[in-house]
Amino acid sequence: MRRTVVAYGLTLLAVGLAVLLRWLLDPIMGDSLALVTLYGAVAFGVWIGGYRPALVAIVLGYLACSYLFIAPRGTFVFNAPALVGLAAYLFTCAIIVGFGEAKRASQRPSSLLASIVESSDDAIVSKTADGMIQSWNAAAERLFGYSAAEAIGRPITIIIPSDRQNEEKEILRRIRAGERVDHFETVRVRKNGEQIQISLTVSPVLDESGQVVGASKIARDISERKKAEERIHGLLAELQQADRRKDEFLALLSHELRGPLAPLRNTLEIIKRSGQSGETDQAHETMERQLAQLVRLVDDLLDVSRITHNKIALVRDRADLAEIIGQAVEAWKPLAESQNQCLSVSLPPRPISLNADAARLVQVFGNLLNNACKYTPAGGSIAVTVEQAGSEVLVKVKDTGMGIPSDRLASVFDMFTQVERTGEASHGGLGLGLTLVKRLVEMHEGGVTANSEGPGKGSEFVVRLPIMNAPQPSNGATPQQVPATTKPRRVLVVDDNTDAASSLAMLLKISGNEAHTANEGLQAIEVAETIRPDVVLLDIGMPNLDGLEVCRRIRAQPWGREMLIIALTGWGQEEDRRKSKDVGFDYHLVKPVDFPTLVRLLAESGNEAVGR
């Protein structure tokens, strides 16, 4: 607004001066060329403010000069000569205004561009094709510390550190080739010697013939962003280190827990085989259930870590869903019965086959049944229902337990999440079982959902899995079962935990085998060389000489090359299995081993061992 007022004021002043000049020239000019001095005032009005001030100059100037200098003077005359003079005056003024507006329009983009460049927060610099600075905006002054007077005419290298001079040579080479340099992150130096991180964009400047005559450069200070990135990288490294330590802790915890679990399971198996009955049977069942819970918790700890880091590989094959459900029910039915819970199973009449890792799905449904048993009070019911829905099968595990609040349904599958406990009831667990269920089902291209009408109204978990429809391949032959040999085996049990070694040796003797023990690596090698066992059950995590080196040394001997060597250890991660396979172990079993499984393995060990 102020600028407009000034333009009109200066235009009026110009009109007044034009009239004054004509009055001063009046003795010489007389009645001729009465309007001649007004054209300068009109041109000045266009230049200073555009056509509007010019129109004011045209009208006011004509009225003043017509009254003062066109005869008869002192009055306004509108005769034919006056009207012709007015037309000529207006025509000339229109030409002046037209050219003035055109000139203003041609200057407007460059003025706008100059204004944008000057007000930009980014340093905008132009330079010649050989790197001499031609322009330097206010942001460049703030960023690099040089004023425009100090920078213009000097080489751009004044802001480039000595160890980065080759960067400018490469940039100029690319600019001369007509290339553009986009978002190049580098370091530049301020006038005071401080180095700053910048992001640089350089574009070639072309003349009318298309030749590169220079370059325009936009530089943005990214020092704070770089510092933030460094902080983020540092925090990420700390998180990764904490994650590695967590994994290492879980592996170590698992190993340490499996150590005492092994002799407990062995001792329980010995007691079972002692032939006692009556009240001791109930004690055995209680111990088995509690031991199974401990083993499940240890397995869940490691499985969650493996799945989180994508370290679990499914071993998929045709699997019968009824058999999978049956194994899970068989494992957790004793727990339901001990709590006076009714566990029912409803299967479709026709078998359903899946392309699945059967052991992992047994784990899935086992975790759901265990969860149902924990959260269902005594006398409640648990129902497992299998329904086919098109190309999928739905397995529903429904209970009459404590239920799930509606605001917790979406988070029950999150790691370490448990439904709030009511009263003084404690349901145990680490909050990992449902996380494993969800991840394992998703690995089978399925899904799982949780439903509940609210607290006290029970829960239902629905697992959805794709059905395998392809016919089972057959060559007409019936698979032959490998007969379990009754031939006694000479077995060497090696474990630095003397309870684990002695209890497993006792079990092997009860089963009709010849068993020997060793409690450290060098002793194991000596005993193995002396008795030449058929099988070595070898712990890995032993002090002084670990099981990996013991296996390596035994395999190096002629008498140890064909020997069946089984890792029986608390270390059960994929990397542990790979290491044991690399040094020559035939099998890798994780403590506490299921003794019937071990017996079957020994019975089949007459065949060629296949590493797993």
XYZ file of N, CA and C in Angstrom, residues 342-567:
678
model
N -13.335 -81.380 31.269
C -13.803 -82.266 30.209
C -13.206 -81.815 28.881
N -12.392 -82.679 28.273
C -11.740 -82.362 27.007
C -12.340 -83.236 25.908
N -13.002 -82.613 24.941
C -13.646 -83.357 23.857
C -13.059 -82.946 22.516
N -13.125 -83.905 21.556
C -12.587 -83.660 20.219
C -13.625 -84.082 19.195
N -13.874 -83.214 18.212
C -14.812 -83.530 17.135
C -14.094 -83.367 15.807
N -13.980 -84.517 15.055
C -13.265 -84.519 13.784
C -14.224 -84.834 12.645
N -13.971 -84.345 11.456
C -14.820 -84.684 10.314
C -14.630 -86.143 9.924
N -15.607 -86.750 9.234
C -15.506 -88.182 8.908
C -14.372 -88.501 7.937
N -14.057 -87.574 7.059
C -13.016 -87.824 6.067
C -11.697 -87.219 6.535
N -10.586 -87.919 6.277
C -9.287 -87.390 6.705
C -8.933 -86.106 5.954
N -8.182 -85.244 6.613
C -7.739 -83.975 6.023
C -6.212 -83.957 6.046
N -5.628 -83.733 4.880
C -4.171 -83.709 4.769
C -3.680 -82.270 4.627
N -2.538 -82.009 5.210
C -1.910 -80.689 5.156
C -0.482 -80.824 4.638
N -0.014 -79.784 3.992
C 1.406 -79.694 3.677
C 2.042 -78.915 4.822
N 2.568 -79.627 5.792
C 2.914 -78.966 7.050
C 4.083 -79.651 7.729
N 4.642 -78.918 8.677
C 5.613 -79.471 9.626
C 4.776 -79.988 10.790
N 4.566 -81.299 10.825
C 3.651 -81.887 11.807
C 4.074 -81.570 13.231
N 5.383 -81.619 13.508
C 5.847 -81.366 14.875
C 5.503 -79.941 15.307
N 5.634 -78.993 14.380
C 5.339 -77.605 14.733
C 3.842 -77.383 14.938
N 3.000 -78.065 14.171
C 1.565 -77.922 14.382
C 1.117 -78.605 15.669
N 1.772 -79.704 16.033
C 1.502 -80.308 17.349
C 1.806 -79.285 18.435
N 2.896 -78.529 18.235
C 3.257 -77.484 19.190
C 2.187 -76.379 19.218
N 1.662 -76.035 18.050
C 0.620 -74.997 17.973
C -0.608 -75.406 18.775
N -1.149 -76.588 18.471
C -2.381 -77.001 19.143
C -2.117 -77.368 20.606
N -0.904 -77.832 20.899
C -0.545 -78.092 22.292
C -0.545 -76.812 23.113
N -0.004 -75.724 22.522
C 0.003 -74.447 23.238
C -1.417 -73.923 23.454
N -2.287 -74.104 22.468
C -3.676 -73.661 22.634
C -4.389 -74.475 23.710
N -4.148 -75.801 23.733
C -4.774 -76.641 24.764
C -4.227 -76.317 26.141
N -2.916 -76.103 26.216
C -2.320 -75.733 27.499
C -2.894 -74.408 27.993
N -3.064 -73.460 27.087
C -3.632 -72.166 27.428
C -5.076 -72.334 27.932
N -5.845 -73.197 27.258
C -7.227 -73.438 27.672
C -7.281 -74.075 29.051
N -6.400 -75.052 29.297
C -6.381 -75.715 30.605
C -6.048 -74.727 31.719
N -5.106 -73.825 31.453
C -4.681 -72.881 32.481
C -5.799 -71.920 32.866
N -6.570 -71.480 31.877
C -7.533 -70.419 32.130
C -8.966 -70.932 32.294
N -9.121 -72.256 32.393
C -10.445 -72.835 32.623
C -10.495 -73.410 34.037
N -11.470 -73.049 34.839
C -11.527 -73.561 36.218
C -11.877 -75.046 36.259
N -11.656 -75.655 37.418
C -11.990 -77.067 37.611
C -13.469 -77.290 37.304
N -13.732 -78.376 36.593
C -15.098 -78.692 36.222
C -15.523 -78.072 34.910
N -14.699 -77.253 34.317
C -15.037 -76.623 33.047
C -14.814 -77.573 31.876
N -15.087 -77.096 30.681
C -14.953 -77.944 29.498
C -14.104 -77.259 28.432
N -13.423 -78.097 27.647
C -12.591 -77.636 26.530
C -12.967 -78.488 25.324
N -13.295 -77.845 24.212
C -13.730 -78.570 23.017
C -12.835 -78.212 21.844
N -12.363 -79.264 21.164
C -11.582 -79.083 19.934
C -12.464 -79.534 18.774
N -12.745 -78.623 17.849
C -13.625 -78.921 16.719
C -12.898 -78.635 15.416
N -12.978 -79.583 14.487
C -12.339 -79.429 13.179
C -13.428 -79.347 12.113
N -13.390 -78.280 11.302
C -14.393 -78.088 10.244
C -13.680 -77.727 8.946
N -14.153 -78.293 7.850
C -13.615 -77.930 6.542
C -14.432 -76.784 5.969
N -13.725 -75.762 5.454
C -14.393 -74.606 4.845
C -13.744 -74.357 3.489
N -14.279 -75.017 2.464
C -13.713 -74.868 1.128
C -12.331 -75.474 1.056
N -11.355 -74.664 0.659
C -9.977 -75.147 0.531
C -9.193 -74.993 1.815
N -9.900 -74.655 2.901
C -9.231 -74.465 4.187
C -9.901 -75.331 5.255
N -9.161 -75.497 6.342
C -9.710 -76.204 7.484
C -9.642 -75.275 8.690
N -10.705 -75.301 9.494
C -10.762 -74.484 10.704
C -10.676 -75.397 11.918
N -9.699 -75.135 12.766
C -9.562 -75.879 14.017
C -9.887 -74.911 15.150
N -10.968 -75.232 15.894
C -11.432 -74.341 16.951
C -11.160 -74.973 18.312
N -10.519 -74.215 19.172
C -10.280 -74.653 20.549
C -11.072 -73.710 21.452
N -12.172 -74.237 22.028
C -13.080 -73.403 22.797
C -13.133 -73.888 24.232
N -13.141 -72.938 25.175
C -13.187 -73.303 26.589
C -14.261 -72.495 27.294
N -14.546 -72.902 28.522
C -15.532 -72.198 29.349
C -14.829 -71.446 30.463
N -13.628 -70.945 30.169
C -12.788 -70.331 31.189
C -13.075 -68.867 31.448
N -12.036 -68.156 31.875
C -12.184 -66.799 32.379
C -12.472 -65.772 31.287
N -12.298 -66.125 29.995
C -12.610 -65.198 28.916
C -11.557 -64.111 28.750
N -11.771 -63.275 27.737
C -10.823 -62.210 27.405
C -11.589 -60.909 27.251
N -11.181 -59.841 27.932
C -11.842 -58.541 27.737
C -11.731 -58.099 26.278
N -12.738 -57.390 25.791
C -12.761 -56.997 24.375
C -11.569 -56.130 24.000
N -11.066 -55.316 24.935
C -9.947 -54.437 24.606
C -8.616 -55.169 24.606
N -8.616 -56.467 24.953
C -7.372 -57.239 24.953
C -7.316 -58.269 23.834
N -8.408 -58.426 23.087
C -8.435 -59.444 22.030
C -7.358 -59.203 20.979
N -7.126 -57.924 20.645
C -6.167 -57.612 19.574
C -4.731 -57.820 20.009
N -4.457 -57.903 21.318
C -3.071 -57.971 21.786
C -2.692 -59.305 22.413
N -3.613 -60.288 22.434
C -3.293 -61.537 23.126
C -2.163 -62.302 22.451
N -1.907 -62.012 21.161
C -0.843 -62.719 20.455
C 0.493 -61.986 20.534
N 0.527 -60.826 21.215
C 1.778 -60.096 21.352
C 2.684 -60.788 22.362
N 3.984 -60.651 22.136
C 4.958 -61.307 23.005
C 4.871 -60.776 24.435
N 4.948 -61.668 25.394
C 4.945 -61.370 26.834
C 3.618 -60.774 27.304
N 2.555 -60.981 26.517
C 1.235 -60.459 26.900
C 0.411 -61.566 27.537
N -0.227 -61.234 28.659
C -1.130 -62.169 29.322
C -2.390 -61.422 29.725
N -3.506 -62.138 29.693
C -4.761 -61.548 30.164
C -4.638 -61.304 31.666
N -5.165 -60.190 32.141
C -5.073 -59.882 33.567
C -5.647 -61.007 34.420
N -4.959 -61.269 35.484
C -5.423 -62.314 36.405
C -6.408 -61.710 37.396
N -7.416 -62.441 37.710
C -8.422 -61.959 38.645
C -8.225 -62.618 39.998
N -8.531 -61.850 41.055
C -8.395 -62.405 42.396
C -6.959 -62.796 42.671
N -6.761 -63.941 43.253
C -5.433 -64.416 43.605
C -4.997 -65.537 42.678
N -5.757 -65.796 41.611
C -5.403 -66.883 40.707
C -4.138 -66.545 39.951
N -3.250 -67.502 39.838
C -2.028 -67.355 39.062
C -1.984 -68.461 38.032
N -1.861 -68.077 36.779
C -1.933 -69.058 35.703
C -0.572 -69.424 35.134
N 0.477 -68.744 35.567
C 1.817 -69.108 35.130
C 2.069 -68.773 33.673
N 3.239 -69.162 33.203
C 3.593 -68.930 31.817
C 4.319 -67.615 31.629
N 4.956 -67.479 30.453
C 5.752 -66.300 30.156
C 5.083 -65.385 29.135
N 3.901 -65.733 28.691
C 3.263 -64.924 27.664
C 3.875 -65.117 26.296
N 4.398 -66.321 26.025
C 5.038 -66.599 24.737
C 4.249 -67.583 23.886
N 3.398 -68.394 24.525
C 2.736 -69.487 23.814
C 1.899 -69.025 22.641
N 1.074 -67.994 22.844
C 0.209 -67.523 21.762
C 1.000 -66.803 20.674
N 2.102 -66.158 21.056
C 2.983 -65.552 20.052
C 3.521 -66.617 19.115
N 3.960 -67.737 19.690
C 4.457 -68.860 18.875
C 3.347 -69.423 17.997
N 2.161 -69.551 18.551
C 1.026 -70.063 17.766
C 0.833 -69.209 16.514
N 0.760 -67.901 16.705
C 0.502 -66.992 15.584
C 1.616 -67.083 14.533
N 2.878 -67.042 14.967
C 3.994 -67.050 14.016
C 4.063 -68.368 13.260
N 3.887 -69.495 13.959
C 3.982 -70.791 13.297
C 2.830 -71.010 12.323
N 1.627 -70.583 12.707
C 0.480 -70.723 11.791
C 0.693 -69.867 10.548
N 1.198 -68.649 10.727
C 1.447 -67.780 9.573
C 2.528 -68.366 8.669
N 3.503 -69.061 9.246
C 4.528 -69.710 8.433
C 3.928 -70.834 7.594
N 2.763 -71.344 7.995
C 2.044 -72.374 7.229
C 0.989 -71.735 6.308
N 1.122 -70.430 6.032
C 0.182 -69.685 5.181
C -1.226 -69.680 5.751
N -1.343 -69.717 7.051
C -2.651 -69.694 7.689
C -2.816 -68.473 8.568
N -3.814 -68.523 9.443
C -4.068 -67.419 10.354
C -4.749 -67.925 11.612
N -4.728 -67.116 12.645
C -5.370 -67.488 13.903
C -6.049 -66.260 14.480
N -7.238 -66.448 15.041
C -7.983 -65.351 15.658
C -8.448 -65.778 17.044
N -8.670 -64.792 17.887
C -9.182 -65.033 19.239
C -10.554 -64.391 19.368
N -11.483 -65.114 19.982
C -12.846 -64.605 20.185
C -13.259 -64.829 21.640
N -14.009 -63.889 22.166
C -14.541 -64.038 23.520
C -15.666 -63.033 23.714
N -16.696 -63.460 24.441
C -17.816 -62.570 24.742
C -17.539 -61.713 25.965
N -16.358 -61.880 26.540
C -16.000 -61.050 27.679
C -15.564 -61.871 28.874
N -15.150 -61.210 29.956
C -14.679 -61.906 31.158
C -15.725 -62.875 31.701
N -15.267 -64.075 32.033
C -16.129 -65.097 32.604
C -16.953 -65.862 31.597
N -16.795 -65.573 30.288
C -17.630 -66.220 29.272
C -16.830 -67.084 28.310
N -15.656 -67.461 28.712
C -14.877 -68.386 27.903
C -14.200 -67.733 26.704
N -13.375 -68.515 26.024
C -12.615 -68.037 24.872
C -12.654 -69.082 23.769
N -12.425 -68.619 22.557
C -12.323 -69.524 21.419
C -11.200 -69.039 20.505
N -10.284 -69.945 20.197
C -9.208 -69.662 19.265
C -9.451 -70.483 18.003
N -9.419 -69.802 16.853
C -9.696 -70.447 15.577
C -8.440 -70.391 14.710
N -7.921 -71.575 14.373
C -6.747 -71.681 13.503
C -7.229 -72.041 12.099
N -6.810 -71.279 11.123
C -7.176 -71.504 9.724
C -5.934 -71.933 8.955
N -6.021 -73.118 8.277
C -4.887 -73.670 7.543
C -5.333 -74.127 6.155
N -4.469 -73.984 5.143
C -4.826 -74.480 3.803
C -4.759 -76.000 3.747
N -5.689 -76.597 3.024
C -5.747 -78.059 2.883
C -4.901 -78.477 1.692
N -4.238 -79.603 1.841
C -3.451 -80.166 0.745
C -4.350 -81.127 -0.025
N -4.669 -80.798 -1.267
C -5.620 -81.594 -2.044
C -4.967 -82.598 -2.980
N -3.679 -82.408 -3.251
C -3.024 -83.305 -4.209
C -2.978 -84.717 -3.650
N -3.195 -85.745 -4.508
C -3.136 -87.130 -4.029
C -1.746 -87.498 -3.556
N -1.713 -88.350 -2.581
C -0.437 -88.776 -2.027
C 0.294 -89.674 -3.019
N 1.544 -89.340 -3.387
C 2.269 -90.161 -4.346
C 2.512 -91.562 -3.804
N 2.432 -92.519 -4.724
C 2.623 -93.910 -4.319
C 3.248 -94.677 -5.465
N 4.181 -95.558 -5.151
C 4.788 -96.409 -6.170
C 4.313 -97.855 -6.054
N 3.233 -98.023 -5.277
C 2.663 -99.363 -5.137
C 3.265 -100.171 -4.021
N 4.310 -99.653 -3.414
C 4.975 -100.400 -2.346
C 4.553 -99.843 -1.000
N 4.482 -100.665 -0.033
C 4.136 -100.248 1.317
C 5.407 -99.943 2.076
N 5.497 -98.754 2.665
C 6.714 -98.428 3.395
C 6.994 -99.462 4.481
N 8.234 -99.834 4.559
C 8.632 -100.854 5.533
C 9.074 -100.169 6.827
N 8.548 -100.616 7.902
C 8.963 -100.111 9.197
C 10.298 -100.733 9.586
N 11.154 -99.883 10.096
C 12.456 -100.390 10.523
C 12.274 -101.114 11.849
N 12.574 -102.375 11.880
C 12.358 -103.113 13.123
C 13.313 -102.660 14.204
N 12.772 -102.549 15.407
C 13.614 -102.183 16.541
C 14.385 -103.418 16.998
N 15.696 -103.319 16.832
C 16.519 -104.463 17.194
C 16.593 -104.610 18.707
N 16.655 -105.813 19.149
C 16.781 -106.076 20.584
C 18.228 -106.317 20.976
N 19.113 -106.174 19.992
C 20.538 -106.396 20.276
C 21.047 -105.318 21.217
N 21.661 -105.672 22.324
C 22.198 -104.670 23.254
C 23.272 -103.825 22.568
N 23.302 -102.540 22.899
C 24.307 -101.655 22.338
C 25.272 -101.239 23.431
N 26.533 -101.093 23.037
C 27.530 -100.573 23.967
C 27.510 -99.040 23.823
N 27.123 -98.348 24.892
C 26.898 -96.903 24.824
C 27.813 -96.202 25.815
N 28.459 -95.134 25.351
C 29.265 -94.273 26.220
C 28.513 -92.951 26.399
N 28.183 -92.642 27.658
C 27.486 -91.391 27.982
C 28.509 -90.412 28.534
N 28.652 -89.266 27.868
C 29.648 -88.275 28.264
C 28.929 -86.990 28.658
N 29.074 -86.572 29.910
C 28.418 -85.349 30.380
C 29.134 -84.887 31.634
N 29.439 -83.576 31.709
C 30.100 -83.075 32.920
C 29.129 -82.999 34.092
N 27.828 -83.097 33.836
C 26.829 -83.200 34.898
C 26.737 -84.688 35.273
N 27.339 -85.049 36.392
C 27.424 -86.470 36.768
C 26.043 -87.080 36.992
N 25.081 -86.268 37.508
C 23.731 -86.800 37.708
C 23.095 -87.158 36.366
N 23.281 -86.268 35.367
C 22.708 -86.541 34.055
C 23.330 -87.786 33.437
N 24.661 -87.904 33.545
C 25.349 -89.047 32.937
C 24.958 -90.355 33.624
N 24.984 -90.365 34.952
C 24.732 -91.616 35.673
C 23.259 -92.049 35.541
N 22.314 -91.075 35.563
C 20.904 -91.454 35.456
C 20.595 -91.989 34.059
N 21.169 -91.399 33.024
C 20.923 -91.883 31.671
C 21.575 -93.252 31.474
N 22.771 -93.440 32.047
C 23.433 -94.754 31.954
C 22.596 -95.821 32.649
N 22.005 -95.484 33.786
C 21.173 -96.436 34.506
C 19.957 -96.827 33.659
N 19.332 -95.833 33.013
C 18.190 -96.111 32.152
C 18.581 -97.034 31.000
N 19.728 -96.771 30.416
C 20.191 -97.596 29.296
C 20.427 -99.039 29.747
N 20.970 -99.211 30.950
C 21.207 -100.564 31.473
C 19.880 -101.277 31.722
N 18.886 -100.529 32.287
C 17.573 -101.134 32.519
C 16.965 -101.600 31.208
N 17.277 -100.865 30.136
C 16.728 -101.193 28.813
C 17.517 -102.294 28.113
N 18.533 -102.854 28.795
C 19.259 -103.983 28.226
C 20.535 -103.622 27.497
N 20.967 -102.385 27.594
C 22.189 -101.976 26.922
C 23.368 -101.977 27.880
N 24.562 -101.961 27.336
C 25.786 -101.830 28.134
C 26.137 -100.357 28.154
N 26.244 -99.755 29.322
C 26.439 -98.319 29.422
C 27.676 -97.981 30.227
N 28.431 -97.005 29.750
C 29.621 -96.487 30.429
C 29.499 -94.964 30.478
N 30.205 -94.355 31.425
C 30.125 -92.893 31.577
C 31.510 -92.277 31.595
N 31.554 -91.000 31.213
C 32.746 -90.160 31.329
C 32.253 -88.749 31.600
N 33.047 -88.004 32.391
C 32.568 -86.694 32.807
C 33.402 -85.523 32.294
N 34.387 -85.811 31.452
C 35.106 -84.716 30.806
C 35.730 -85.220 29.514
N 36.177 -84.283 28.659
C 36.521 -84.604 27.291
C 37.644 -85.603 27.106
N 38.793 -85.392 27.749
C 39.927 -86.291 27.567
C 39.599 -87.694 28.072
N 38.898 -87.753 29.189
C 38.474 -89.058 29.714
C 37.559 -89.757 28.710
N 36.680 -88.996 28.051
C 35.768 -89.586 27.069
C 36.543 -90.216 25.922
N 37.584 -89.542 25.441
C 38.379 -90.083 24.333
C 39.089 -91.361 24.760
N 39.617 -91.352 25.985
C 40.323 -92.538 26.483
C 39.371 -93.720 26.624
N 38.197 -93.477 27.229
C 37.240 -94.566 27.412
C 36.752 -95.081 26.055
N 36.503 -94.161 25.121
C 36.037 -94.562 23.802
C 37.068 -95.434 23.096
N 38.327 -95.076 23.231
C 39.378 -95.877 22.586
C 39.490 -97.255 23.235
N 39.205 -97.324 24.541
C 39.338 -98.594 25.260
C 38.172 -99.532 24.972
N 36.928 -99.024 25.079
C 35.775 -99.927 24.973
C 35.188 -99.991 23.570
N 35.585 -99.026 22.695
C 35.068 -98.959 21.322
C 33.533 -99.090 21.314
N 32.822 -98.070 21.839
C 31.357 -98.179 21.939
C 30.701 -98.155 20.562
N 29.480 -98.693 20.514
C 28.679 -98.570 19.290
C 28.135 -97.147 19.158
N 27.797 -96.571 20.298
C 27.161 -95.251 20.313
C 27.819 -94.390 21.390
N 28.024 -93.100 21.052
C 28.497 -92.133 22.038
C 27.432 -91.049 22.170
N 26.903 -90.898 23.384
C 25.974 -89.796 23.684
C 26.807 -88.703 24.338
N 27.059 -87.638 23.586
C 28.113 -86.696 23.947
C 27.544 -85.296 24.200
N 27.782 -84.802 25.419
C 27.421 -83.414 25.746
C 28.403 -82.480 25.035
N 27.937 -81.276 24.671
C 28.813 -80.332 23.963
C 29.429 -79.323 24.917
N 28.622 -78.755 25.797
C 29.113 -77.671 26.642
C 29.870 -78.148 27.857
N 31.054 -78.735 27.654
C 31.882 -79.200 28.766
C 33.104 -78.311 28.902
N 33.623 -78.148 30.117
C 34.824 -77.322 30.296
C 36.065 -78.028 29.744
N 37.117 -77.262 29.597
C 38.422 -77.737 29.119
C 38.347 -78.208 27.670
N 37.812 -79.377 27.445
C 37.700 -79.904 26.085
C 36.225 -80.136 25.802
N 35.637 -79.293 24.936
C 34.197 -79.403 24.722
C 33.860 -80.568 23.798
N 32.545 -80.829 23.692
C 32.094 -81.977 22.923
C 32.419 -81.891 21.445
N 32.478 -80.667 20.884
C 32.820 -80.521 19.470
C 34.225 -81.036 19.190
N 35.170 -80.677 20.074
C 36.553 -81.131 19.880
C 36.679 -82.623 20.166
N 35.910 -83.129 21.135
C 35.944 -84.575 21.418
C 35.483 -85.348 20.185
N 34.381 -84.911 19.594
C 33.873 -85.577 18.392
C 34.900 -85.505 17.265
N 35.514 -84.343 17.088
C 36.492 -84.165 16.011
C 37.671 -85.145 16.201
N 38.127 -85.304 17.427
C 39.264 -86.189 17.680
C 38.887 -87.660 17.516
N 37.672 -88.004 17.948
C 37.242 -89.404 17.775
C 37.121 -89.728 16.293
N 36.540 -88.812 15.509
C 36.383 -89.048 14.073
C 37.730 -89.148 13.360
N 38.755 -88.537 13.953
C 40.079 -88.585 13.333
C 40.751 -89.953 13.483
N 40.221 -90.801 14.393
C 40.798 -92.130 14.609
C 40.108 -93.161 13.707
N 40.852 -94.153 13.229
C 40.239 -95.180 12.376
C 39.077 -95.880 13.065
N 39.184 -96.131 14.358
C 38.137 -96.838 15.077
C 36.906 -95.978 15.347
N 37.029 -94.641 15.129
C 35.898 -93.761 15.426
C 35.145 -93.262 14.223
N 35.568 -93.690 13.019
C 34.950 -93.127 11.820
C 33.532 -93.637 11.600
N 33.249 -94.870 11.968
C 31.920 -95.447 11.737
C 31.058 -95.435 12.991
N 31.575 -94.924 14.051
C 30.854 -94.904 15.327
C 29.675 -93.930 15.242
N 28.542 -94.295 15.866
C 27.382 -93.399 15.922
C 27.594 -92.419 17.074
N 27.705 -91.147 16.751
C 27.936 -90.120 17.770
C 26.749 -89.162 17.771
N 26.099 -89.069 18.925
C 24.891 -88.256 19.059
C 25.161 -87.128 20.054
N 24.924 -85.889 19.623
C 25.023 -84.756 20.540
C 23.802 -84.762 21.448
